[in-house]
Amino acid sequence: TAIEMMEHYHQEYGLKTLDGEVCWKKHIQVEVPKNGVFQEEIKEEFRKQNAYLYVKGSLNGRTISTVYSYNMWKDCQFESDYDYQVAREGENLVVAIKANKFAKGITLRLPENEKYEFSDNYFDLDAGAEKKVVIRGQQEVDATNLIVTDFAKETMCSKLI
């Protein structure tokens, strides 16, 4: 039936600063045709230095999120401001990362990276957000060789202190 072909979609979108301050946000709920597309025109101002658009949504119980900069992040002064802890679970490593400010392009690397399976190894984190990454290998993973870096460190775009 037509009702079965519709999917319930809830979305929050808005503008945040790199420090995590929400400048503005909107909530919408719509029914979207299965495999359909929904578009929403943004009428609020979104061109602000050190800020980005975000979208967080839920579609049939699945969480969907993304971030966007209208000018390819040129107006953003990123800082490497996050903490991480490494724990061992059997032969695997679990890396728990918490961002104090928006962290662009967090990357996890090991020597001979191709020998390992990362649950994720390149991602952005909102200020205050946390993420756990599991690293698996054919043999025990050596935590002393783990490198955790990000866009600011790799491009030296962070503020000089």
XYZ file of N, CA and C in Angstrom:
483
model
N 0.831 -1.184 0.000
C 0.000 0.000 0.000
C 0.875 1.247 0.000
N 0.262 2.384 -0.233
C 1.002 3.648 -0.302
C 1.653 3.988 1.030
N 0.995 3.680 2.146
C 1.557 3.992 3.461
C 2.834 3.192 3.710
N 2.866 1.935 3.279
C 4.055 1.108 3.470
C 5.231 1.618 2.647
N 4.972 2.372 1.595
C 6.027 2.880 0.727
C 6.613 4.199 1.244
N 6.057 4.725 2.338
C 6.544 5.981 2.906
C 7.448 5.694 4.098
N 8.442 6.539 4.296
C 9.332 6.412 5.430
C 9.241 7.688 6.260
N 9.185 7.520 7.581
C 9.104 8.662 8.486
C 10.510 9.204 8.716
N 10.687 10.493 8.488
C 11.993 11.122 8.614
C 11.909 12.311 9.559
N 12.773 12.306 10.579
C 12.893 13.425 11.516
C 14.292 13.992 11.341
N 14.388 15.320 11.268
C 15.686 15.944 11.035
C 15.839 17.205 11.872
N 17.055 17.389 12.381
C 17.456 18.651 12.979
C 18.600 19.165 12.132
N 18.562 20.419 11.775
C 19.680 21.015 11.069
C 19.891 22.425 11.596
N 21.101 22.925 11.432
C 21.380 24.259 11.927
C 22.815 24.656 11.701
N 23.214 25.701 12.411
C 24.550 26.250 12.305
C 25.205 26.185 13.681
N 26.423 25.626 13.725
C 27.190 25.529 14.972
C 28.551 26.181 14.772
N 29.089 26.700 15.876
C 30.470 27.185 15.853
C 31.392 26.005 16.153
N 32.680 26.199 15.921
C 33.643 25.137 16.219
C 33.691 24.817 17.703
N 33.289 25.773 18.549
C 33.232 25.546 20.004
C 31.991 24.778 20.428
N 31.064 24.548 19.502
C 29.862 23.781 19.808
C 28.634 24.628 20.080
N 28.757 25.947 20.027
C 27.599 26.823 20.235
C 26.644 26.689 19.046
N 25.373 26.478 19.349
C 24.362 26.393 18.297
C 23.878 27.809 18.009
N 24.144 28.300 16.785
C 23.726 29.651 16.396
C 22.233 29.669 16.098
N 21.747 28.658 15.424
C 20.315 28.463 15.166
C 20.102 27.015 14.749
N 18.869 26.535 14.940
C 18.536 25.175 14.513
C 17.058 25.089 14.182
N 16.722 24.113 13.362
C 15.349 23.848 12.941
C 15.086 22.352 13.080
N 13.839 22.004 13.351
C 13.403 20.612 13.405
C 12.301 20.428 12.369
N 12.367 19.316 11.646
C 11.299 18.991 10.702
C 10.975 17.508 10.798
N 9.741 17.155 10.497
C 9.307 15.770 10.396
C 8.494 15.661 9.119
N 8.861 14.707 8.280
C 8.165 14.524 7.008
C 8.027 13.043 6.701
N 7.140 12.740 5.798
C 7.027 11.402 5.225
C 7.687 11.458 3.855
N 8.633 10.579 3.627
C 9.392 10.564 2.380
C 9.113 9.252 1.660
N 8.859 9.300 0.343
C 8.672 8.046 -0.397
C 9.924 7.174 -0.271
N 9.746 5.870 -0.188
C 10.877 4.943 -0.100
C 11.828 5.231 -1.260
N 13.106 5.362 -0.956
C 14.147 5.720 -1.917
C 13.916 7.096 -2.516
N 13.139 7.925 -1.840
C 12.848 9.268 -2.324
C 13.844 10.292 -1.809
N 13.632 11.515 -2.187
C 14.500 12.626 -1.824
C 13.653 13.704 -1.173
N 14.193 14.329 -0.136
C 13.535 15.451 0.504
C 14.500 16.627 0.483
N 14.023 17.793 0.104
C 14.857 18.995 0.081
C 14.229 20.062 0.952
N 15.083 20.798 1.644
C 14.631 21.902 2.489
C 15.528 23.100 2.180
N 14.928 24.208 1.804
C 15.709 25.416 1.524
C 16.076 26.085 2.836
N 17.348 26.439 2.976
C 17.818 27.118 4.176
C 17.675 28.612 3.952
N 16.861 29.234 4.774
C 16.609 30.671 4.638
C 17.404 31.488 5.654
N 17.917 30.834 6.688
C 18.697 31.508 7.715
C 20.120 31.763 7.204
N 20.775 32.729 7.806
C 22.159 33.039 7.445
C 23.070 31.886 7.889
N 23.930 31.440 6.989
C 24.833 30.349 7.332
C 26.278 30.648 6.961
N 26.562 31.837 6.518
C 27.934 32.222 6.176
C 28.543 32.937 7.376
N 29.231 32.200 8.209
C 29.814 32.749 9.427
C 31.185 32.119 9.625
N 32.148 32.928 10.016
C 33.498 32.422 10.251
C 33.491 31.447 11.430
N 34.283 30.400 11.306
C 34.426 29.363 12.331
C 33.099 28.710 12.693
N 32.254 28.500 11.676
C 30.963 27.846 11.872
C 30.683 26.914 10.695
N 29.757 26.002 10.899
C 29.421 25.027 9.854
C 27.967 24.607 9.998
N 27.404 24.151 8.902
C 26.054 23.594 8.914
C 26.138 22.137 9.337
N 25.145 21.697 10.087
C 25.081 20.293 10.474
C 23.675 19.775 10.210
N 23.587 18.485 9.996
C 22.300 17.808 9.834
C 22.371 16.526 10.641
N 21.371 16.306 11.487
C 21.226 15.048 12.220
C 19.804 14.576 11.968
N 19.683 13.366 11.508
C 18.353 12.867 11.220
C 18.167 11.443 11.656
N 16.919 11.022 11.633
C 16.553 9.660 11.966
C 15.557 9.176 10.927
N 15.886 8.076 10.290
C 15.034 7.489 9.262
C 14.776 6.043 9.640
N 13.537 5.752 10.054
C 13.169 4.398 10.465
C 14.143 3.814 11.488
N 14.532 4.637 12.458
C 15.401 4.164 13.526
C 16.892 4.251 13.230
N 17.270 4.586 12.016
C 18.689 4.742 11.661
C 19.082 6.206 11.817
N 20.232 6.447 12.403
C 20.736 7.806 12.558
C 21.578 8.181 11.346
N 21.338 9.377 10.849
C 22.062 9.901 9.687
C 22.579 11.276 10.083
N 23.849 11.573 9.795
C 24.368 12.900 10.112
C 25.452 13.290 9.121
N 25.611 14.593 8.965
C 26.670 15.115 8.115
C 26.936 16.567 8.496
N 28.078 17.075 8.061
C 28.427 18.479 8.265
C 28.800 19.075 6.913
N 28.676 20.401 6.809
C 28.898 21.060 5.533
C 29.411 22.475 5.759
N 30.356 22.880 4.949
C 30.834 24.260 4.942
C 30.584 24.824 3.546
N 29.955 25.975 3.476
C 29.589 26.567 2.187
C 30.799 26.937 1.347
N 31.971 27.128 1.962
C 33.160 27.523 1.192
C 34.344 26.579 1.428
N 34.034 25.319 1.577
C 35.066 24.279 1.730
C 35.966 24.516 2.952
N 35.401 25.008 4.047
C 36.064 25.174 5.340
C 37.116 26.286 5.346
N 37.131 27.167 4.351
C 38.141 28.235 4.285
C 38.032 29.224 5.436
N 36.832 29.430 5.989
C 36.647 30.394 7.078
C 36.793 29.764 8.456
N 37.295 28.553 8.534
C 37.389 27.858 9.819
C 38.834 27.736 10.271
N 39.085 28.172 11.480
C 40.398 28.057 12.104
C 40.345 26.869 13.060
N 40.719 25.699 12.570
C 40.616 24.477 13.360
C 41.710 24.402 14.414
N 41.380 23.755 15.532
C 42.343 23.473 16.587
C 42.304 21.978 16.877
N 43.429 21.436 17.279
C 43.491 20.035 17.689
C 43.152 19.977 19.169
N 41.866 19.969 19.475
C 41.428 20.016 20.865
C 40.498 18.836 21.147
N 41.110 17.689 21.367
C 40.374 16.472 21.700
C 41.269 15.590 22.550
N 40.652 14.697 23.276
C 41.374 13.754 24.127
C 41.073 12.345 23.649
N 42.006 11.441 23.876
C 41.738 10.037 23.534
C 42.427 9.112 24.528
N 41.812 7.953 24.681
C 42.353 6.903 25.534
C 42.371 5.613 24.735
N 43.395 4.814 24.967
C 43.544 3.541 24.265
C 43.429 2.415 25.282
N 42.585 1.447 24.976
C 42.419 0.278 25.840
C 42.561 -0.984 24.992
N 42.940 -2.052 25.628
C 43.074 -3.334 24.934
C 41.876 -4.207 25.260
N 41.302 -4.798 24.226
C 40.247 -5.804 24.390
C 40.692 -7.026 23.608
N 41.281 -7.979 24.314
C 41.857 -9.152 23.641
C 43.032 -8.702 22.790
N 43.036 -9.082 21.515
C 44.103 -8.667 20.606
C 43.799 -7.332 19.939
N 42.608 -6.781 20.183
C 42.177 -5.530 19.563
C 42.511 -4.324 20.436
N 42.575 -3.159 19.780
C 42.675 -1.900 20.493
C 41.343 -1.172 20.369
N 40.933 -0.501 21.428
C 39.751 0.352 21.384
C 40.223 1.759 21.732
N 40.009 2.685 20.818
C 40.415 4.072 21.002
C 39.155 4.895 21.234
N 39.043 5.507 22.418
C 37.906 6.363 22.759
C 38.363 7.809 22.607
N 37.662 8.560 21.752
C 38.036 9.941 21.443
C 36.895 10.864 21.840
N 37.233 11.978 22.499
C 36.236 12.985 22.859
C 36.742 14.341 22.377
N 35.911 15.032 21.594
C 36.276 16.347 21.063
C 35.834 17.439 22.028
N 36.746 18.346 22.350
C 36.413 19.515 23.154
C 35.916 20.646 22.260
N 36.436 20.695 21.029
C 35.971 21.594 19.973
C 35.767 20.727 18.739
N 35.100 21.278 17.725
C 34.897 20.519 16.493
C 36.251 20.040 15.984
N 36.361 18.762 15.708
C 37.609 18.171 15.227
C 37.395 17.692 13.800
N 38.129 18.262 12.872
C 37.997 17.950 11.449
C 38.997 16.875 11.057
N 38.502 15.833 10.436
C 39.364 14.816 9.841
C 40.257 14.071 10.817
N 39.705 13.619 11.937
C 40.499 12.789 12.851
C 40.885 11.518 12.103
N 42.157 11.184 12.181
C 42.703 10.038 11.445
C 43.504 9.162 12.402
N 43.317 7.849 12.304
C 44.089 6.891 13.087
C 44.961 6.097 12.126
N 46.240 5.947 12.492
C 47.186 5.237 11.627
C 48.104 4.342 12.447
N 48.530 3.282 11.794
C 49.562 2.391 12.326
C 50.553 2.110 11.204
N 51.810 1.771 11.548
C 52.720 1.336 10.486
C 52.106 0.128 9.775
N 52.277 0.062 8.494
C 51.670 -1.006 7.684
C 50.148 -1.031 7.917
N 49.549 0.118 7.771
C 48.131 0.352 8.030
C 47.216 -0.683 7.374
N 47.618 -1.160 6.204
C 46.788 -2.100 5.436
C 46.625 -3.461 6.126
N 47.416 -3.733 7.144
C 47.322 -5.011 7.858
C 46.239 -4.995 8.938
N 45.606 -3.835 9.124
C 44.643 -3.683 10.210
C 43.273 -3.298 9.678
N 42.264 -3.654 10.451
C 40.888 -3.264 10.137
C 40.442 -2.268 11.201
N 40.085 -1.063 10.760
C 39.617 -0.008 11.645
C 38.097 0.081 11.506
N 37.375 0.168 12.612
C 35.923 0.358 12.512
C 35.636 1.714 11.871
N 36.557 2.652 11.992
C 36.524 3.948 11.306
C 37.914 4.525 11.484
N 38.435 5.210 10.482
C 39.751 5.813 10.681
C 39.875 7.190 10.050
N 38.751 7.789 9.682
C 38.752 9.177 9.213
C 37.355 9.733 9.437
N 37.224 10.712 10.325
C 35.897 11.230 10.660
C 36.018 12.595 11.313
N 34.891 13.301 11.377
C 34.764 14.563 12.084
C 34.016 14.301 13.384
N 34.297 15.099 14.409
C 33.568 15.007 15.674
C 33.127 16.407 16.102
N 31.841 16.551 16.424
C 31.321 17.802 16.978
C 31.904 18.034 18.357
N 31.959 19.291 18.789
C 32.391 19.624 20.145
C 31.519 18.865 21.143
N 32.154 18.170 22.070
C 31.433 17.393 23.077
C 31.113 15.967 22.662
N 31.273 15.647 21.390
C 30.946 14.297 20.903
C 32.061 13.310 21.240
N 31.666 12.051 21.365
C 32.605 10.967 21.648
C 32.440 9.859 20.620
N 33.523 9.165 20.340
C 33.475 8.048 19.392
C 34.482 7.000 19.824
N 34.097 5.730 19.660
C 35.013 4.622 19.921
C 35.364 3.963 18.600
N 36.652 3.713 18.409
C 37.156 3.051 17.207
C 37.831 1.760 17.632
N 37.457 0.666 16.990
C 38.065 -0.633 17.266
C 39.055 -0.932 16.144
N 40.266 -1.360 16.535
C 41.308 -1.726 15.564
C 41.611 -3.201 15.742
N 41.450 -3.953 14.647
C 41.693 -5.406 14.659
C 42.851 -5.728 13.720
N 43.600 -6.758 14.083
C 44.687 -7.213 13.230
C 44.786 -8.723 13.256
N 45.629 -9.265 12.390
C 45.856 -10.717 12.366
C 46.537 -11.164 13.651
N 47.300 -10.239 14.244
C 47.952 -10.515 15.518
C 47.694 -9.338 16.443
N 48.171 -9.435 17.676
C 47.930 -8.377 18.647
C 48.407 -7.027 18.103
N 47.569 -5.991 18.265
C 47.880 -4.660 17.767
C 48.728 -3.929 18.801
N 49.856 -3.366 18.359
C 50.786 -2.672 19.239
C 50.367 -1.212 19.380
N 49.903 -0.827 20.561
C 49.396 0.527 20.803
C 50.501 1.583 20.770
N 51.745 1.189 20.988
C 52.825 2.188 21.020
C 53.061 2.818 19.653
N 52.629 2.162 18.593
C 52.828 2.696 17.242
C 51.622 3.454 16.707
N 50.561 3.567 17.508
C 49.343 4.232 17.060
C 49.544 5.742 16.958
N 49.115 6.307 15.835
C 49.138 7.756 15.630
C 47.694 8.225 15.508
N 47.319 9.199 16.335
C 46.016 9.841 16.240
C 46.290 11.291 15.863
N 45.769 11.710 14.717
C 46.039 13.055 14.219
C 44.748 13.632 13.643
N 44.831 14.820 13.081
C 43.642 15.470 12.538
C 44.059 16.497 11.492
N 43.068 17.125 10.891
C 43.305 18.095 9.816
C 44.193 19.252 10.284
N 43.926 19.802 11.464
C 44.708 20.941 11.951
C 46.179 20.574 12.126
N 46.452 19.419 12.714
C 47.846 18.991 12.899
C 48.534 18.732 11.558
N 47.820 18.047 10.673
C 48.424 17.641 9.401
C 48.663 18.810 8.454
N 47.885 19.868 8.595
C 48.037 21.026 7.700
C 48.596 22.231 8.435
N 48.829 22.066 9.735
C 49.312 23.143 10.606
C 48.429 24.372 10.486
N 47.102 24.112 10.514
C 46.106 25.190 10.437
C 45.676 25.664 11.808
N 46.218 25.113 12.852
C 45.761 25.501 14.187
C 46.384 26.845 14.572
N 45.789 27.489 15.551
C 46.288 28.771 16.033
C 47.659 28.585 16.676
N 48.515 29.550 16.462
C 49.822 29.524 17.130
C 49.660 30.096 18.528
N 50.136 29.346 19.498
C 49.983 29.784 20.895
C 51.327 30.196 21.443
